[in-house]
mmCIF file of C-alpha atoms in Angstrom:
data_model
loop_
_atom_site.group_PDB
_atom_site.id
_atom_site.type_symbol
_atom_site.label_atom_id
_atom_site.label_comp_id
_atom_site.label_asym_id
_atom_site.label_seq_id
_atom_site.Cartn_x
_atom_site.Cartn_y
_atom_site.Cartn_z
ATOM 1 C CA UNK Y 26 12.829 32.912 -14.521
ATOM 2 C CA UNK Y 27 12.720 29.270 -13.340
ATOM 3 C CA UNK Y 28 12.823 28.794 -9.592
ATOM 4 C CA UNK Y 29 14.771 25.633 -8.743
ATOM 5 C CA UNK Y 30 15.313 23.866 -5.429
ATOM 6 C CA UNK Y 31 18.108 21.280 -5.216
ATOM 7 C CA UNK Y 32 17.938 18.789 -2.343
ATOM 8 C CA UNK Y 33 21.187 17.645 -0.815
ATOM 9 C CA UNK Y 34 23.097 20.843 -0.091
ATOM 10 C CA UNK Y 35 26.837 20.553 -0.764
ATOM 11 C CA UNK Y 36 26.444 17.255 -2.604
ATOM 12 C CA UNK Y 37 28.836 16.676 -5.499
ATOM 13 C CA UNK Y 38 26.192 16.647 -8.231
ATOM 14 C CA UNK Y 39 23.925 19.195 -6.605
ATOM 15 C CA UNK Y 40 26.725 21.719 -6.164
ATOM 16 C CA UNK Y 41 27.826 21.410 -9.792
ATOM 17 C CA UNK Y 42 24.285 21.778 -11.151
ATOM 18 C CA UNK Y 43 23.718 24.784 -8.889
ATOM 19 C CA UNK Y 44 26.882 26.445 -10.179
ATOM 20 C CA UNK Y 45 25.958 25.594 -13.782
ATOM 21 C CA UNK Y 46 22.499 27.155 -13.567
ATOM 22 C CA UNK Y 47 23.733 30.219 -11.719
ATOM 23 C CA UNK Y 48 25.862 31.123 -14.733
ATOM 24 C CA UNK Y 49 22.599 32.531 -16.085
ATOM 25 C CA UNK Y 50 21.020 34.389 -13.142
ATOM 26 C CA UNK Y 51 18.377 35.989 -15.340
ATOM 27 C CA UNK Y 52 16.970 32.564 -16.237
ATOM 28 C CA UNK Y 53 17.313 30.597 -12.993
ATOM 29 C CA UNK Y 54 16.910 31.256 -9.309
ATOM 30 C CA UNK Y 55 18.526 28.353 -7.427
ATOM 31 C CA UNK Y 56 18.276 27.352 -3.777
ATOM 32 C CA UNK Y 57 19.624 24.272 -2.030
ATOM 33 C CA UNK Y 58 18.403 22.536 1.086
ATOM 34 C CA UNK Y 59 19.986 20.080 3.509
ATOM 35 C CA UNK Y 60 17.843 17.003 4.073
ATOM 36 C CA UNK Y 61 19.559 15.762 7.234
ATOM 37 C CA UNK Y 62 17.940 17.934 9.918
ATOM 38 C CA UNK Y 63 14.333 17.522 8.728
ATOM 39 C CA UNK Y 64 13.746 21.245 8.211
ATOM 40 C CA UNK Y 65 12.768 20.530 4.610
ATOM 41 C CA UNK Y 66 9.452 19.193 5.897
ATOM 42 C CA UNK Y 67 8.286 22.695 6.838
ATOM 43 C CA UNK Y 68 9.810 24.501 3.860
ATOM 44 C CA UNK Y 69 7.370 26.047 1.420
ATOM 45 C CA UNK Y 70 7.821 24.138 -1.847
ATOM 46 C CA UNK Y 71 5.086 26.110 -3.599
ATOM 47 C CA UNK Y 72 7.533 28.908 -4.450
ATOM 48 C CA UNK Y 73 9.471 26.585 -6.793
ATOM 49 C CA UNK Y 74 8.862 25.487 -10.371
ATOM 50 C CA UNK Y 75 11.330 22.598 -10.212
ATOM 51 C CA UNK Y 76 12.745 20.369 -7.524
ATOM 52 C CA UNK Y 77 15.873 18.414 -8.390
ATOM 53 C CA UNK Y 78 16.211 15.597 -5.870
ATOM 54 C CA UNK Y 79 19.843 14.569 -5.531
ATOM 55 C CA UNK Y 80 19.992 13.640 -1.844
ATOM 56 C CA UNK Y 81 20.734 9.988 -1.150
ATOM 57 C CA UNK Y 82 23.329 7.429 -0.105
ATOM 58 C CA UNK Y 83 25.696 6.215 -2.792
ATOM 59 C CA UNK Y 84 28.966 4.303 -3.171
ATOM 60 C CA UNK Y 85 27.770 1.425 -1.041
ATOM 61 C CA UNK Y 86 30.091 -1.220 0.392
ATOM 62 C CA UNK Y 87 27.743 -4.157 -0.080
ATOM 63 C CA UNK Y 88 30.140 -6.867 1.086
ATOM 64 C CA UNK Y 89 29.352 -7.065 4.778
ATOM 65 C CA UNK Y 90 26.505 -4.781 5.761
ATOM 66 C CA UNK Y 91 24.172 -5.064 8.737
ATOM 67 C CA UNK Y 92 20.421 -5.262 8.294
ATOM 68 C CA UNK Y 93 20.174 -1.920 10.088
ATOM 69 C CA UNK Y 94 22.475 -0.335 7.508
ATOM 70 C CA UNK Y 95 20.446 -1.828 4.646
ATOM 71 C CA UNK Y 96 17.259 -0.379 6.106
ATOM 72 C CA UNK Y 97 18.923 3.047 6.183
ATOM 73 C CA UNK Y 98 19.460 2.854 2.401
ATOM 74 C CA UNK Y 99 15.749 2.237 1.898
ATOM 75 C CA UNK Y 100 14.862 4.980 4.381
ATOM 76 C CA UNK Y 101 17.010 7.568 2.560
ATOM 77 C CA UNK Y 102 17.077 6.436 -1.054
ATOM 78 C CA UNK Y 103 13.466 5.277 -1.249
ATOM 79 C CA UNK Y 104 11.240 6.629 1.498
ATOM 80 C CA UNK Y 105 12.772 10.113 1.683
ATOM 81 C CA UNK Y 106 12.756 10.518 -2.109
ATOM 82 C CA UNK Y 107 9.095 9.518 -2.382
ATOM 83 C CA UNK Y 108 8.114 11.742 0.546
ATOM 84 C CA UNK Y 109 9.840 14.752 -1.030
ATOM 85 C CA UNK Y 110 8.176 14.049 -4.382
ATOM 86 C CA UNK Y 111 4.744 13.767 -2.780
ATOM 87 C CA UNK Y 112 5.247 17.029 -0.880
ATOM 88 C CA UNK Y 113 6.301 18.720 -4.118
ATOM 89 C CA UNK Y 114 3.191 17.465 -5.862
ATOM 90 C CA UNK Y 115 0.896 18.483 -3.022
ATOM 91 C CA UNK Y 116 2.337 22.006 -2.983
ATOM 92 C CA UNK Y 117 2.010 22.652 -6.691
ATOM 93 C CA UNK Y 118 5.573 22.145 -7.973
ATOM 94 C CA UNK Y 119 5.394 21.682 -11.738
ATOM 95 C CA UNK Y 120 8.386 19.410 -12.302
ATOM 96 C CA UNK Y 121 10.284 16.898 -10.173
ATOM 97 C CA UNK Y 122 13.664 15.612 -11.379
ATOM 98 C CA UNK Y 123 14.829 12.461 -9.630
ATOM 99 C CA UNK Y 124 18.434 11.300 -9.680
ATOM 100 C CA UNK Y 125 18.200 7.566 -10.193
ATOM 101 C CA UNK Y 126 21.150 5.552 -11.533
ATOM 102 C CA UNK Y 127 22.334 2.862 -13.923
ATOM 103 C CA UNK Y 128 22.687 0.799 -10.735
ATOM 104 C CA UNK Y 129 19.055 -0.283 -11.223
ATOM 105 C CA UNK Y 130 20.372 -2.591 -13.998
ATOM 106 C CA UNK Y 131 23.211 -4.034 -11.891
ATOM 107 C CA UNK Y 132 21.567 -7.453 -11.560
ATOM 108 C CA UNK Y 133 20.902 -7.920 -15.273
ATOM 109 C CA UNK Y 134 22.748 -10.741 -17.019
ATOM 110 C CA UNK Y 135 23.290 -8.581 -20.089
ATOM 111 C CA UNK Y 136 25.828 -5.783 -19.656
ATOM 112 C CA UNK Y 137 24.744 -3.911 -22.779
ATOM 113 C CA UNK Y 138 21.514 -2.193 -21.794
ATOM 114 C CA UNK Y 139 18.898 -1.403 -24.447
ATOM 115 C CA UNK Y 140 15.481 0.230 -24.240
ATOM 116 C CA UNK Y 141 13.972 -3.247 -23.856
ATOM 117 C CA UNK Y 142 16.118 -4.255 -20.868
ATOM 118 C CA UNK Y 143 14.067 -4.525 -17.685
ATOM 119 C CA UNK Y 144 15.804 -3.180 -14.569
ATOM 120 C CA UNK Y 145 17.015 -5.789 -12.091
ATOM 121 C CA UNK Y 146 18.928 -4.615 -9.034
ATOM 122 C CA UNK Y 147 21.820 -6.714 -7.742
ATOM 123 C CA UNK Y 148 21.659 -5.637 -4.104
ATOM 124 C CA UNK Y 149 19.942 -3.422 -1.539
ATOM 125 C CA UNK Y 150 21.652 -0.273 -2.830
ATOM 126 C CA UNK Y 151 20.404 -0.746 -6.376
ATOM 127 C CA UNK Y 152 17.002 -1.882 -5.166
ATOM 128 C CA UNK Y 153 16.576 1.179 -2.936
ATOM 129 C CA UNK Y 154 17.070 3.394 -6.015
ATOM 130 C CA UNK Y 155 14.817 1.204 -8.173
ATOM 131 C CA UNK Y 156 11.975 1.285 -5.635
ATOM 132 C CA UNK Y 157 12.093 5.089 -5.544
ATOM 133 C CA UNK Y 158 12.354 5.266 -9.337
ATOM 134 C CA UNK Y 159 9.097 3.332 -9.713
ATOM 135 C CA UNK Y 160 7.156 4.967 -6.889
ATOM 136 C CA UNK Y 161 7.952 8.518 -7.972
ATOM 137 C CA UNK Y 162 6.953 7.855 -11.582
ATOM 138 C CA UNK Y 163 3.684 6.393 -10.290
ATOM 139 C CA UNK Y 164 2.531 9.747 -8.860
ATOM 140 C CA UNK Y 165 3.121 11.720 -12.047
ATOM 141 C CA UNK Y 166 0.166 13.664 -13.462
ATOM 142 C CA UNK Y 167 -0.368 16.158 -16.243
ATOM 143 C CA UNK Y 168 0.314 18.979 -13.774
ATOM 144 C CA UNK Y 169 3.193 17.244 -11.988
ATOM 145 C CA UNK Y 170 5.859 16.204 -14.457
ATOM 146 C CA UNK Y 171 8.441 13.659 -13.381
ATOM 147 C CA UNK Y 172 11.888 13.266 -14.907
ATOM 148 C CA UNK Y 173 13.911 10.213 -13.898
ATOM 149 C CA UNK Y 174 17.608 10.255 -14.785
ATOM 150 C CA UNK Y 175 19.476 6.943 -14.885
ATOM 151 C CA UNK Y 176 23.033 8.035 -15.711
ATOM 152 C CA UNK Y 177 26.066 5.743 -15.766
ATOM 153 C CA UNK Y 178 29.200 6.549 -13.747
ATOM 154 C CA UNK Y 179 29.603 10.315 -13.385
ATOM 155 C CA UNK Y 180 33.115 11.690 -13.232
ATOM 156 C CA UNK Y 181 34.771 15.060 -12.911
ATOM 157 C CA UNK Y 182 36.472 17.458 -10.552
ATOM 158 C CA UNK Y 183 36.897 15.775 -7.155
ATOM 159 C CA UNK Y 184 34.275 13.133 -7.896
ATOM 160 C CA UNK Y 185 34.209 10.173 -5.552
ATOM 161 C CA UNK Y 186 33.988 6.490 -6.327
ATOM 162 C CA UNK Y 187 35.494 4.607 -9.241
ATOM 163 C CA UNK Y 188 36.929 7.568 -11.146
ATOM 164 C CA UNK Y 189 38.919 8.767 -8.142
ATOM 165 C CA UNK Y 190 40.310 5.237 -7.782
ATOM 166 C CA UNK Y 191 41.325 5.186 -11.451
ATOM 167 C CA UNK Y 192 43.133 8.502 -10.983
ATOM 168 C CA UNK Y 193 45.096 7.048 -8.084
ATOM 169 C CA UNK Y 194 46.027 3.960 -10.111
ATOM 170 C CA UNK Y 195 47.024 6.051 -13.113
ATOM 171 C CA UNK Y 196 49.368 8.188 -11.022
ATOM 172 C CA UNK Y 197 50.916 5.410 -8.921
ATOM 173 C CA UNK Y 198 51.298 2.261 -11.027
ATOM 174 C CA UNK Y 199 54.314 1.785 -13.313
ATOM 175 C CA UNK Y 200 52.393 -0.634 -15.566
ATOM 176 C CA UNK Y 201 48.742 -1.258 -16.416
ATOM 177 C CA UNK Y 202 47.081 -4.059 -18.423
ATOM 178 C CA UNK Y 203 45.467 -3.361 -21.785
ATOM 179 C CA UNK Y 204 41.958 -4.806 -21.711
ATOM 180 C CA UNK Y 205 39.327 -3.916 -24.279
ATOM 181 C CA UNK Y 206 36.008 -3.254 -22.584
ATOM 182 C CA UNK Y 207 33.051 -0.949 -23.098
ATOM 183 C CA UNK Y 208 31.687 1.358 -20.419
ATOM 184 C CA UNK Y 209 29.193 4.190 -20.485
ATOM 185 C CA UNK Y 210 30.260 7.264 -18.540
ATOM 186 C CA UNK Y 211 29.009 10.820 -18.116
ATOM 187 C CA UNK Y 212 31.157 13.881 -17.535
ATOM 188 C CA UNK Y 213 29.764 16.200 -14.857
ATOM 189 C CA UNK Y 214 29.461 19.223 -17.186
ATOM 190 C CA UNK Y 215 27.434 17.131 -19.642
ATOM 191 C CA UNK Y 216 25.107 16.067 -16.833
ATOM 192 C CA UNK Y 217 24.673 19.690 -15.743
ATOM 193 C CA UNK Y 218 23.755 20.738 -19.274
ATOM 194 C CA UNK Y 219 21.314 17.834 -19.548
ATOM 195 C CA UNK Y 220 19.553 18.831 -16.317
ATOM 196 C CA UNK Y 221 19.344 22.398 -17.607
ATOM 197 C CA UNK Y 222 17.668 21.166 -20.799
ATOM 198 C CA UNK Y 223 15.197 19.080 -18.795
ATOM 199 C CA UNK Y 224 14.176 22.250 -16.973
ATOM 200 C CA UNK Y 225 14.141 24.468 -20.066
ATOM 201 C CA UNK Y 226 11.947 22.047 -22.039
ATOM 202 C CA UNK Y 227 9.687 21.044 -19.123
ATOM 203 C CA UNK Y 228 10.399 17.409 -19.869
ATOM 204 C CA UNK Y 229 8.948 14.277 -18.331
ATOM 205 C CA UNK Y 230 9.976 10.642 -18.678
ATOM 206 C CA UNK Y 231 12.984 8.401 -18.122
ATOM 207 C CA UNK Y 232 16.326 9.505 -19.580
ATOM 208 C CA UNK Y 233 19.750 7.918 -19.974
ATOM 209 C CA UNK Y 234 22.336 10.669 -20.486
ATOM 210 C CA UNK Y 235 25.879 9.542 -21.291
ATOM 211 C CA UNK Y 236 28.947 10.744 -23.160
ATOM 212 C CA UNK Y 237 28.868 10.460 -26.942
ATOM 213 C CA UNK Y 238 31.381 7.602 -26.955
ATOM 214 C CA UNK Y 239 32.118 4.573 -24.792
ATOM 215 C CA UNK Y 240 35.102 4.489 -22.476
ATOM 216 C CA UNK Y 241 37.800 1.807 -22.497
ATOM 217 C CA UNK Y 242 39.287 1.627 -19.003
ATOM 218 C CA UNK Y 243 42.862 1.075 -20.179
ATOM 219 C CA UNK Y 244 42.699 4.025 -22.558
ATOM 220 C CA UNK Y 245 41.286 6.229 -19.820
ATOM 221 C CA UNK Y 246 44.037 5.286 -17.371
ATOM 222 C CA UNK Y 247 46.702 5.915 -20.017
ATOM 223 C CA UNK Y 248 45.197 9.315 -20.819
ATOM 224 C CA UNK Y 249 44.957 10.316 -17.149
ATOM 225 C CA UNK Y 250 48.583 9.316 -16.546
ATOM 226 C CA UNK Y 251 49.749 11.262 -19.579
ATOM 227 C CA UNK Y 252 47.785 14.337 -18.561
ATOM 228 C CA UNK Y 253 49.260 14.224 -15.060
ATOM 229 C CA UNK Y 254 52.799 13.710 -16.296
ATOM 230 C CA UNK Y 255 53.134 10.157 -14.970
ATOM 231 C CA UNK Y 256 54.887 7.542 -17.080
ATOM 232 C CA UNK Y 257 52.939 4.301 -17.216
ATOM 233 C CA UNK Y 258 53.598 1.323 -19.465
ATOM 234 C CA UNK Y 259 50.511 -0.272 -20.987
ATOM 235 C CA UNK Y 260 50.954 -4.047 -21.294
ATOM 236 C CA UNK Y 261 48.747 -6.057 -23.702
ATOM 237 C CA UNK Y 262 47.872 -9.727 -23.395
ATOM 238 C CA UNK Y 263 46.339 -9.685 -19.915
ATOM 239 C CA UNK Y 264 42.718 -10.035 -21.006
ATOM 240 C CA UNK Y 265 42.427 -13.695 -20.042
ATOM 241 C CA UNK Y 266 43.847 -13.028 -16.561
ATOM 242 C CA UNK Y 267 41.404 -10.201 -15.956
ATOM 243 C CA UNK Y 268 38.488 -12.351 -17.124
ATOM 244 C CA UNK Y 269 39.610 -15.042 -14.685
ATOM 245 C CA UNK Y 270 39.797 -12.545 -11.836
ATOM 246 C CA UNK Y 271 36.298 -11.321 -12.674
ATOM 247 C CA UNK Y 272 34.981 -14.806 -11.933
ATOM 248 C CA UNK Y 273 36.462 -14.803 -8.430
ATOM 249 C CA UNK Y 274 33.833 -14.479 -5.684
ATOM 250 C CA UNK Y 275 33.947 -11.600 -3.263
ATOM 251 C CA UNK Y 276 35.978 -8.412 -3.361
ATOM 252 C CA UNK Y 277 38.592 -9.478 -5.936
ATOM 253 C CA UNK Y 278 36.004 -10.381 -8.542
ATOM 254 C CA UNK Y 279 33.999 -7.279 -7.767
ATOM 255 C CA UNK Y 280 36.965 -4.930 -8.182
ATOM 256 C CA UNK Y 281 38.048 -6.588 -11.436
ATOM 257 C CA UNK Y 282 34.522 -6.336 -12.818
ATOM 258 C CA UNK Y 283 34.211 -2.677 -11.798
ATOM 259 C CA UNK Y 284 37.464 -1.791 -13.491
ATOM 260 C CA UNK Y 285 37.425 -3.968 -16.594
ATOM 261 C CA UNK Y 286 33.914 -5.329 -17.083
ATOM 262 C CA UNK Y 287 31.436 -4.141 -19.672
ATOM 263 C CA UNK Y 288 28.638 -1.827 -18.556
ATOM 264 C CA UNK Y 289 27.042 0.218 -21.297
ATOM 265 C CA UNK Y 290 23.828 1.767 -22.529
ATOM 266 C CA UNK Y 291 22.920 1.578 -26.188
ATOM 267 C CA UNK Y 292 23.977 5.012 -27.436
ATOM 268 C CA UNK Y 293 20.593 5.443 -29.161
ATOM 269 C CA UNK Y 294 18.939 5.564 -25.723
ATOM 270 C CA UNK Y 295 20.922 8.658 -24.840
ATOM 271 C CA UNK Y 296 20.220 10.860 -27.837
ATOM 272 C CA UNK Y 297 18.343 14.105 -27.217
ATOM 273 C CA UNK Y 298 16.919 16.703 -29.563
ATOM 274 C CA UNK Y 299 19.440 19.275 -28.317
ATOM 275 C CA UNK Y 300 23.131 18.545 -27.830
ATOM 276 C CA UNK Y 301 24.061 18.294 -24.166
ATOM 277 C CA UNK Y 302 27.561 16.848 -24.642
ATOM 278 C CA UNK Y 303 29.283 20.191 -24.229
ATOM 279 C CA UNK Y 304 32.618 18.559 -23.358
ATOM 280 C CA UNK Y 305 34.120 15.640 -25.280
ATOM 281 C CA UNK Y 306 35.830 12.702 -23.583
ATOM 282 C CA UNK Y 307 39.441 13.707 -24.252
ATOM 283 C CA UNK Y 308 38.726 17.303 -23.285
ATOM 284 C CA UNK Y 309 37.105 16.142 -20.046
ATOM 285 C CA UNK Y 310 40.245 14.234 -19.030
ATOM 286 C CA UNK Y 311 42.423 17.229 -19.877
ATOM 287 C CA UNK Y 312 40.180 19.501 -17.803
ATOM 288 C CA UNK Y 313 40.476 17.152 -14.837
ATOM 289 C CA UNK Y 314 44.209 16.639 -15.254
ATOM 290 C CA UNK Y 315 45.360 18.917 -12.478
ATOM 291 C CA UNK Y 316 47.247 16.758 -9.992
ATOM 292 C CA UNK Y 317 46.118 18.739 -6.958
ATOM 293 C CA UNK Y 318 42.456 17.938 -7.602
ATOM 294 C CA UNK Y 319 42.836 14.415 -6.182
ATOM 295 C CA UNK Y 320 44.673 12.801 -3.320
ATOM 296 C CA UNK Y 321 47.289 10.695 -5.069
#
């Protein structure tokens, strides 16, 4: 029986991992804790084998943010994460799993990330995750194993962020441009299985879980629309326009890059000795194809 504490009660990822582990109640005892009220500071961590730290601020609007708001990202994403990790270590927790992100590479010129690519954060959001990533790994010891996960965009049932926006586009637009790009993504069930394997195998190190194949945005939108029963016409020949839009400064360029730019890990970085891709890409879209799961 592994005793697991997930920080960030009711968070999207935390809730799914909790549900995933609880499918096997003989193997895992799972608790969650809210980090907002500060009660975690007096909670006894020594009763747990593993702490999975999910709590943090994500989906940042980095366009026009006050210095006070930026400091909050560092307070939550960096300082809180390190403080929780240090408390876990001090109280004898054997393994600490930290939810970092591919965002730590957002400032890199290359958009195809290999094992030799050094993280460079583009803004305060990415840097707040990168600072925590480094500081938590620095306190690892033989008796306190640290796992850092740097997944790409996670999608699934009622996920927020870019995938929810793609669902809205796929169910509203009559036409959509065909643009060939390459993006790493990770379905929520595959992440849950990967976290389970990290716990089962008492792993330590930095990991890059992703689906077994890259995603092309246009193909994904077409598949979502088809699954939801919406007719959308895919129009080729718009690649040059999209590339032009991606060069625009500000919000327009940012949105075009998010939707159609390349952002991928080398697939070799994401291999693991046990298969964690329990759901394939097409199956994942079919599973999430229920119209009532998203506000459209």
